[in-house]
Short mmCIF file of C-alpha atoms in Angstrom, two decimals:
data_model
loop_
_atom_site.label_atom_id
_atom_site.label_comp_id
_atom_site.label_asym_id
_atom_site.label_seq_id
_atom_site.Cartn_x
_atom_site.Cartn_y
_atom_site.Cartn_z
CA MET A 868 111.53 66.32 102.72
CA ALA A 869 110.36 68.74 105.42
CA ARG A 870 109.35 72.15 104.16
CA LEU A 871 109.40 75.54 105.84
CA ARG A 872 105.99 77.19 105.50
CA VAL A 873 104.58 80.56 106.44
CA HIS A 874 100.79 80.74 106.85
CA ALA A 875 98.26 83.47 107.51
CA PHE A 876 100.95 86.10 107.58
CA THR A 877 98.96 89.26 107.10
CA ILE A 878 100.11 92.56 105.66
CA THR A 879 98.28 95.76 104.82
CA LEU A 880 97.79 97.01 101.27
CA ASP A 881 100.83 99.17 101.86
CA GLY A 882 102.85 96.14 102.87
CA VAL A 883 103.00 96.55 106.65
CA GLY A 884 103.00 93.45 108.84
CA THR A 885 103.48 95.17 112.19
CA GLY A 886 102.40 98.71 112.94
CA THR A 887 104.23 101.21 115.07
CA ASP A 888 104.94 100.93 118.81
CA GLN A 889 104.38 97.20 119.29
CA ARG A 890 103.82 96.55 123.02
CA ALA A 891 102.15 94.29 125.56
CA ASP A 892 98.64 95.58 124.98
CA ALA A 893 99.11 95.96 121.21
CA PRO A 894 100.98 92.89 119.90
CA PHE A 895 100.75 94.18 116.31
CA GLY A 896 101.32 97.82 117.18
CA ASP A 897 99.30 100.87 116.15
CA GLY A 898 97.79 101.77 112.79
CA VAL A 899 96.81 98.25 111.77
CA ASP A 900 93.26 97.96 113.13
CA GLY A 901 91.47 95.31 111.13
CA LEU A 902 94.63 93.52 110.05
CA HIS A 903 93.31 90.16 111.18
CA ASP A 904 89.58 90.72 110.71
CA TRP A 905 89.65 88.01 108.07
CA MET A 906 90.25 85.36 110.74
CA GLU A 907 87.76 86.59 113.31
CA PRO A 908 84.97 84.26 112.14
CA SER A 909 87.38 81.33 112.40
CA PHE A 910 88.24 82.29 115.99
CA ARG A 911 84.53 82.35 116.77
CA GLY A 912 84.08 78.91 115.22
CA GLU A 913 82.14 80.41 112.32
CA GLY A 914 84.82 80.47 109.64
CA THR A 915 83.92 79.68 106.04
CA GLY A 916 85.37 79.59 102.57
CA VAL A 917 88.78 80.76 101.48
CA ASP A 918 89.49 82.73 104.64
CA HIS A 919 88.76 79.77 106.87
CA ALA A 920 90.75 77.37 104.69
CA ALA A 921 93.75 79.69 105.00
CA PHE A 922 93.27 79.84 108.74
CA LEU A 923 93.30 76.05 109.00
CA ALA A 924 96.06 75.35 106.50
CA GLY A 925 98.77 76.51 108.87
CA ASP A 926 98.09 73.61 111.21
CA GLU A 927 98.23 70.85 108.63
CA ASN A 928 101.23 68.54 108.81
CA VAL A 929 103.25 70.90 111.01
CA GLY A 930 105.62 69.31 113.53
CA ALA A 931 107.49 72.34 114.86
CA THR A 932 107.23 76.13 114.84
CA ILE A 933 109.81 78.90 114.59
CA MET A 934 109.01 82.43 115.74
CA GLY A 935 110.77 85.65 116.53
CA ARG A 936 110.98 86.79 120.08
CA ASN A 937 108.35 89.50 119.56
CA MET A 938 105.86 86.78 118.74
CA PHE A 939 106.67 85.13 122.04
CA GLY A 940 106.18 88.30 124.03
CA PRO A 941 106.72 92.01 124.53
CA VAL A 942 109.85 91.77 126.69
CA ARG A 943 112.86 93.40 125.01
CA GLY A 944 116.54 93.04 125.86
CA ALA A 945 117.72 90.74 128.63
CA TRP A 946 114.95 88.82 130.41
CA PRO A 947 114.45 90.49 133.81
CA ASP A 948 113.34 87.07 135.08
CA GLU A 949 111.59 84.06 133.66
CA GLN A 950 108.09 85.12 134.65
CA TRP A 951 106.97 85.90 131.12
CA ARG A 952 105.63 82.68 129.62
CA GLY A 953 104.46 83.93 126.22
CA TRP A 954 101.43 85.67 124.72
CA TRP A 955 99.86 82.24 124.34
CA GLY A 956 98.64 81.22 127.79
CA GLU A 957 99.48 78.07 129.74
CA ASP A 958 98.21 75.77 126.98
CA PRO A 959 99.60 77.33 123.78
CA PRO A 960 97.96 76.35 120.50
CA TYR A 961 101.10 74.68 119.14
CA HIS A 962 101.33 71.29 120.86
CA HIS A 963 104.87 70.76 119.60
CA ASP A 964 108.34 72.29 119.93
CA VAL A 965 108.48 76.02 119.29
CA PHE A 966 111.84 77.64 118.59
CA VAL A 967 112.05 81.28 119.62
CA LEU A 968 114.82 83.36 118.06
CA THR A 969 116.37 85.64 120.63
CA HIS A 970 119.72 87.17 121.47
CA TYR A 971 118.99 86.20 125.08
CA PRO A 972 118.70 82.42 125.49
CA ARG A 973 116.99 81.03 128.56
CA PRO A 974 116.08 77.50 129.64
CA SER A 975 113.50 75.65 127.59
CA LEU A 976 109.97 76.22 128.84
CA PRO A 977 107.60 73.26 128.77
CA MET A 978 103.94 74.29 128.76
CA ASP A 979 100.69 72.37 128.98
CA GLY A 980 99.41 70.50 125.96
CA GLY A 981 102.75 69.41 124.51
CA THR A 982 104.18 72.81 123.62
CA THR A 983 107.77 73.48 124.66
CA PHE A 984 109.41 76.83 123.93
CA HIS A 985 113.12 76.69 123.14
CA PHE A 986 115.15 79.90 123.03
CA LEU A 987 117.95 80.06 120.51
CA ALA A 988 120.56 82.67 119.68
CA ALA A 989 121.47 81.14 116.34
CA ALA A 990 121.43 81.80 112.60
CA PRO A 991 118.21 81.04 110.71
CA SER A 992 119.69 77.95 109.05
CA GLU A 993 120.72 76.48 112.40
CA VAL A 994 117.34 77.17 113.91
CA LEU A 995 115.73 75.53 110.90
CA ASP A 996 117.92 72.45 111.35
CA ARG A 997 116.86 72.16 114.99
CA ALA A 998 113.21 72.65 114.14
CA THR A 999 113.33 70.18 111.26
CA GLU A 1000 114.76 67.55 113.55
CA ALA A 1001 112.09 68.24 116.15
CA ALA A 1002 109.35 68.09 113.51
CA GLY A 1003 110.03 64.38 113.01
CA GLY A 1004 109.28 64.28 109.31
CA LYS A 1005 106.51 66.83 109.32
CA ASP A 1006 106.92 70.40 108.04
CA VAL A 1007 108.09 73.39 110.03
CA ARG A 1008 105.91 76.46 110.31
CA LEU A 1009 107.54 79.84 110.44
CA GLY A 1010 105.54 82.40 112.38
CA GLY A 1011 106.30 86.08 112.66
CA GLY A 1012 107.13 88.75 113.13
CA VAL A 1013 108.17 90.69 110.11
CA ALA A 1014 111.89 90.65 110.87
CA THR A 1015 111.87 86.90 111.37
CA VAL A 1016 110.11 86.10 108.11
CA ARG A 1017 112.38 88.54 106.31
CA ALA A 1018 115.50 86.88 107.74
CA PHE A 1019 114.44 83.44 106.52
CA LEU A 1020 113.31 84.78 103.12
CA ALA A 1021 116.59 86.61 102.67
CA GLU A 1022 118.45 83.32 103.05
CA GLY A 1023 116.08 81.48 100.74
CA LEU A 1024 114.99 79.11 103.51
CA VAL A 1025 111.24 79.55 103.11
CA ASP A 1026 109.54 76.98 100.85
CA GLU A 1027 106.05 78.41 100.85
CA LEU A 1028 104.82 81.84 101.88
CA ASN A 1029 101.07 82.15 102.35
CA LEU A 1030 100.33 85.83 102.69
CA VAL A 1031 97.10 87.60 103.38
CA ILE A 1032 96.63 91.18 102.23
CA ALA A 1033 94.17 93.00 104.44
CA PRO A 1034 92.10 95.84 102.93
CA ILE A 1035 93.60 98.55 105.11
CA LEU A 1036 96.40 101.08 104.90
CA ALA A 1037 98.86 101.45 107.78
CA GLY A 1038 100.98 104.39 106.66
CA ALA A 1039 103.93 103.30 108.77
CA GLY A 1040 105.37 100.20 110.39
CA GLU A 1041 107.49 97.20 109.45
CA ARG A 1042 107.18 96.22 105.81
CA LEU A 1043 107.58 92.57 104.95
CA PHE A 1044 109.27 93.16 101.61
CA ASP A 1045 111.70 95.89 102.55
CA GLY A 1046 115.29 95.00 101.82
CA LEU A 1047 114.65 91.75 99.99
CA PRO A 1048 115.93 92.49 96.48
CA ASP A 1049 116.75 88.88 95.67
CA VAL A 1050 113.43 87.30 96.57
CA PRO A 1051 111.93 87.57 93.06
CA ALA A 1052 114.82 85.54 91.64
CA GLY A 1053 113.94 82.66 93.93
CA TYR A 1054 110.21 82.95 94.32
CA ARG A 1055 107.09 83.41 92.23
CA VAL A 1056 103.44 84.10 92.94
CA ALA A 1057 101.53 80.85 92.53
CA SER A 1058 98.03 82.11 93.27
CA VAL A 1059 95.98 85.12 94.29
CA VAL A 1060 92.55 84.33 95.70
CA PRO A 1061 90.06 86.69 97.35
CA GLY A 1062 88.54 85.75 100.68
CA GLY A 1063 84.98 86.66 101.56
CA SER A 1064 86.27 89.18 104.09
CA GLY A 1065 87.88 91.57 101.60
CA ALA A 1066 91.31 90.11 102.34
CA VAL A 1067 93.26 88.58 99.48
CA HIS A 1068 95.19 85.33 99.87
CA VAL A 1069 98.48 85.11 98.02
CA GLN A 1070 100.68 82.07 97.78
CA VAL A 1071 104.36 82.60 97.01
CA VAL A 1072 106.43 79.52 96.22
CA ARG A 1073 109.90 78.69 94.99
CA ARG A 1074 110.52 79.06 91.26
CA MET B 1491 82.79 119.53 91.71
CA ALA B 1492 85.71 118.19 89.67
CA ARG B 1493 87.53 115.26 91.25
CA LEU B 1494 91.11 114.11 90.91
CA ARG B 1495 91.20 110.41 90.03
CA VAL B 1496 93.95 107.87 89.59
CA HIS B 1497 93.09 104.82 87.49
CA ALA B 1498 94.80 101.60 86.51
CA PHE B 1499 97.84 102.49 88.57
CA THR B 1500 99.54 99.15 88.92
CA ILE B 1501 101.90 98.01 91.65
CA THR B 1502 103.51 94.68 92.42
CA LEU B 1503 102.64 92.60 95.47
CA ASP B 1504 105.64 94.16 97.13
CA GLY B 1505 104.35 97.63 96.35
CA VAL B 1506 106.55 98.67 93.45
CA GLY B 1507 105.10 100.88 90.71
CA THR B 1508 108.28 101.42 88.72
CA GLY B 1509 111.18 99.00 88.63
CA THR B 1510 114.84 99.86 88.53
CA ASP B 1511 116.66 101.68 85.71
CA GLN B 1512 113.67 103.23 83.93
CA ARG B 1513 114.78 104.17 80.40
CA ALA B 1514 113.65 104.71 76.83
CA ASP B 1515 113.28 101.03 75.99
CA ALA B 1516 111.90 100.12 79.44
CA PRO B 1517 109.39 102.78 80.49
CA PHE B 1518 108.62 100.88 83.72
CA GLY B 1519 112.19 99.78 84.38
CA ASP B 1520 113.50 96.32 85.15
CA GLY B 1521 112.10 93.65 87.44
CA VAL B 1522 108.44 94.32 86.73
CA ASP B 1523 107.73 91.98 83.82
CA GLY B 1524 104.04 91.25 83.77
CA LEU B 1525 103.06 94.38 85.68
CA HIS B 1526 100.45 95.32 83.10
CA ASP B 1527 99.49 91.88 81.83
CA TRP B 1528 96.03 92.49 83.22
CA MET B 1529 95.37 95.12 80.53
CA GLU B 1530 96.81 93.23 77.57
CA PRO B 1531 93.46 91.77 76.48
CA SER B 1532 91.99 95.28 76.56
CA PHE B 1533 94.78 96.57 74.32
CA ARG B 1534 94.02 93.75 71.87
CA GLY B 1535 90.34 94.66 71.89
CA GLU B 1536 89.51 91.45 73.78
CA GLY B 1537 89.11 92.79 77.30
CA THR B 1538 86.43 91.39 79.59
CA GLY B 1539 85.15 91.58 83.12
CA VAL B 1540 86.64 93.44 86.03
CA ASP B 1541 90.02 93.99 84.38
CA HIS B 1542 88.46 95.54 81.30
CA ALA B 1543 86.09 97.68 83.34
CA ALA B 1544 89.07 99.06 85.26
CA PHE B 1545 90.87 99.71 81.99
CA LEU B 1546 87.93 101.71 80.65
CA ALA B 1547 87.02 103.56 83.85
CA GLY B 1548 89.96 105.89 83.55
CA ASP B 1549 88.55 107.49 80.44
CA GLU B 1550 85.08 108.22 81.80
CA ASN B 1551 84.26 111.86 82.41
CA VAL B 1552 87.90 112.96 82.28
CA GLY B 1553 88.60 116.43 80.87
CA ALA B 1554 92.31 116.84 81.60
CA THR B 1555 95.28 114.72 82.65
CA ILE B 1556 98.24 115.37 84.94
CA MET B 1557 101.40 113.30 84.68
CA GLY B 1558 104.97 113.36 85.83
CA ARG B 1559 107.71 113.99 83.36
CA ASN B 1560 108.80 110.34 83.35
CA MET B 1561 105.40 109.42 82.01
CA PHE B 1562 105.92 111.89 79.18
CA GLY B 1563 109.29 110.49 78.26
CA PRO B 1564 112.74 109.22 79.22
CA VAL B 1565 114.62 112.52 78.90
CA ARG B 1566 116.09 113.66 82.24
CA GLY B 1567 117.39 117.09 83.22
CA ALA B 1568 117.24 120.02 80.81
CA TRP B 1569 115.65 119.24 77.43
CA PRO B 1570 118.52 118.98 74.90
CA ASP B 1571 116.02 120.18 72.27
CA GLU B 1572 112.31 119.83 71.68
CA GLN B 1573 112.53 116.75 69.50
CA TRP B 1574 111.06 114.41 72.10
CA ARG B 1575 107.29 114.49 71.71
CA GLY B 1576 106.29 111.91 74.31
CA TRP B 1577 105.97 108.14 74.59
CA TRP B 1578 102.51 108.46 73.13
CA GLY B 1579 102.97 109.00 69.39
CA GLU B 1580 101.63 111.82 67.25
CA ASP B 1581 98.02 111.12 68.20
CA PRO B 1582 98.17 110.54 71.96
CA PRO B 1583 95.24 108.74 73.58
CA TYR B 1584 94.23 111.73 75.70
CA HIS B 1585 92.38 114.12 73.38
CA HIS B 1586 92.50 116.88 75.96
CA ASP B 1587 95.01 119.04 77.83
CA VAL B 1588 97.77 117.11 79.56
CA PHE B 1589 99.82 118.83 82.26
CA VAL B 1590 103.35 117.49 82.60
CA LEU B 1591 105.16 118.23 85.86
CA THR B 1592 108.77 119.11 85.20
CA HIS B 1593 111.49 121.31 86.60
CA TYR B 1594 112.23 122.28 82.98
CA PRO B 1595 109.27 124.04 81.36
CA ARG B 1596 109.10 124.26 77.58
CA PRO B 1597 106.46 125.59 75.18
CA SER B 1598 103.14 123.80 75.05
CA LEU B 1599 103.07 121.03 72.49
CA PRO B 1600 99.87 120.56 70.50
CA MET B 1601 99.52 117.07 69.07
CA ASP B 1602 97.01 115.44 66.73
CA GLY B 1603 93.61 114.44 68.02
CA GLY B 1604 93.12 117.25 70.48
CA THR B 1605 95.89 116.47 72.96
CA THR B 1606 98.09 119.38 74.04
CA PHE B 1607 100.98 118.82 76.43
CA HIS B 1608 101.68 121.68 78.84
CA PHE B 1609 104.88 121.71 80.88
CA LEU B 1610 104.68 123.16 84.36
CA ALA B 1611 107.24 123.72 87.09
CA ALA B 1612 104.65 124.23 89.82
CA ALA B 1613 103.35 122.78 93.07
CA PRO B 1614 100.77 119.96 92.82
CA SER B 1615 97.94 122.23 93.98
CA GLU B 1616 98.71 124.80 91.28
CA VAL B 1617 98.91 122.14 88.62
CA LEU B 1618 95.60 120.77 89.80
CA ASP B 1619 94.04 124.23 89.56
CA ARG B 1620 95.24 124.58 85.99
CA ALA B 1621 94.04 121.11 85.05
CA THR B 1622 90.68 121.59 86.74
CA GLU B 1623 90.11 124.75 84.75
CA ALA B 1624 91.09 123.00 81.52
CA ALA B 1625 88.79 120.07 82.31
CA GLY B 1626 85.76 122.33 81.95
CA GLY B 1627 83.63 120.68 84.60
CA LYS B 1628 84.82 117.14 84.02
CA ASP B 1629 87.22 115.34 86.36
CA VAL B 1630 91.00 115.38 86.19
CA ARG B 1631 92.92 112.15 85.83
CA LEU B 1632 96.26 111.82 87.54
CA GLY B 1633 98.64 109.49 85.71
CA GLY B 1634 102.01 108.35 86.97
CA GLY B 1635 104.68 107.81 87.79
CA VAL B 1636 105.11 106.81 91.36
CA ALA B 1637 106.65 110.08 92.54
CA THR B 1638 103.84 112.10 90.99
CA VAL B 1639 101.03 110.09 92.58
CA ARG B 1640 102.87 110.17 95.88
CA ALA B 1641 103.21 113.96 95.72
CA PHE B 1642 99.47 114.46 95.17
CA LEU B 1643 98.56 111.87 97.81
CA ALA B 1644 100.88 113.50 100.33
CA GLU B 1645 98.99 116.76 99.92
CA GLY B 1646 95.61 115.05 100.11
CA LEU B 1647 94.68 116.18 96.61
CA VAL B 1648 93.63 112.80 95.25
CA ASP B 1649 89.91 112.03 95.51
CA GLU B 1650 89.94 108.46 94.25
CA LEU B 1651 92.84 106.05 93.84
CA ASN B 1652 92.13 103.01 91.72
CA LEU B 1653 95.04 100.67 92.19
CA VAL B 1654 95.79 97.36 90.58
CA ILE B 1655 98.00 94.85 92.37
CA ALA B 1656 99.76 92.60 89.90
CA PRO B 1657 100.66 89.05 90.99
CA ILE B 1658 104.41 89.57 90.75
CA LEU B 1659 107.28 90.52 93.03
CA ALA B 1660 109.75 93.20 91.99
CA GLY B 1661 112.27 93.11 94.82
CA ALA B 1662 113.37 96.69 94.18
CA GLY B 1663 112.11 99.89 92.62
CA GLU B 1664 109.89 102.83 93.53
CA ARG B 1665 107.21 101.97 96.09
CA LEU B 1666 103.95 103.86 95.88
CA PHE B 1667 103.34 103.94 99.63
CA ASP B 1668 106.81 104.85 100.85
CA GLY B 1669 106.89 108.01 102.91
CA LEU B 1670 103.13 108.54 103.13
CA PRO B 1671 102.45 108.16 106.85
CA ASP B 1672 99.38 110.40 106.84
CA VAL B 1673 97.47 108.75 104.01
CA PRO B 1674 95.51 106.34 106.25
CA ALA B 1675 94.09 109.29 108.20
CA GLY B 1676 92.57 110.70 105.03
CA TYR B 1677 91.79 107.63 102.98
CA ARG B 1678 90.16 104.24 103.33
CA VAL B 1679 89.91 101.14 101.19
CA ALA B 1680 86.44 101.09 99.61
CA SER B 1681 86.72 97.83 97.69
CA VAL B 1682 89.00 94.96 96.76
CA VAL B 1683 87.94 93.00 93.68
CA PRO B 1684 89.86 90.29 91.82
CA GLY B 1685 90.23 90.52 88.08
CA GLY B 1686 90.27 87.44 85.90
CA SER B 1687 93.95 87.98 85.20
CA GLY B 1688 95.19 87.36 88.74
CA ALA B 1689 95.46 91.08 89.36
CA VAL B 1690 93.45 92.59 92.20
CA HIS B 1691 91.62 95.89 91.85
CA VAL B 1692 91.60 98.12 94.90
CA GLN B 1693 89.71 101.35 95.27
CA VAL B 1694 90.96 103.85 97.83
CA VAL B 1695 88.71 106.85 98.57
CA ARG B 1696 88.55 109.72 101.00
CA ARG B 1697 87.26 108.94 104.47
#
């Protein structure tokens, strides 16, 4: 049975996943400097230990990805044209079908390396059905941003939520756990493990 | 120079310090079962390691305590009488002056063992002045609840905030970091250390 998994989703100690004023030159907004420091060594090819394992885990047995539009790019509202091809370059690091939630569908966008972006104006459960089919028996990874993860959590569609708590305070921004009163009834904390970086890795699973 | 310190202040992974419907038989409200599991061994006299050290640290070099009224007891609004003498029994574990913030002052209440409760309807800075004087050169400890810590943090009066993050989700309740946009400008995370219990100990200090 395919599972929907969130990996390496990083929040501040005060619960913020995206800072204020997210924009093209600040994909995670302001006030969250250091949010992803824990994965910097992995990006440099020098990752070790718990942090590196968490970095890698999100690629294991994943056959499709779902993300919110803000994780695809900074364009808001109707697409002015189809020039914007994602934050991720011409050879995105997915290599499978990626389903982008948006109120503004556009034609599917095949990229180099096997990644194809599909743009869907649909409910989370429908998007999950499409992604599950595309995953061909593997799991589906749910990316960000905050609103997207929250929408899938609210409907109880997430099977495994691997969070990282970064040792910083944001003060303001989008909080992952705002407006999710029913999550504790469906989910429990399975483990809390410190990484060498000062970040803490938390796994939340279904009860 | 006397410092204002918060110790063993415990929040859930989703940031909640007090659950819903706080009342006489549920001082921390509903939805936060397990919040203080990390200190249970210490209460039984079997504490060890990081958790136990955090439990003890709050008593070191403390000459006065400040707390919100909800940490003194469950009575809301005007005191119906002066029968309620606190959650803490006849010999409270303070053994010094305790300043209770309330909109409804009442006469000071001397208890056994050297604890005297004082009831103040005053601004945080005034209460801190009173407590600092009473502490006689030692530090002042700031207890809870959430609203009280938030009020002192908002005014930049806290010198050291020792938080504990419990491995549970509350879903709803009072969040410590709600409405504190300026805290990151004045404070930084000094350390993040796991306890043996699954709780994580976080020290926040002035920049």
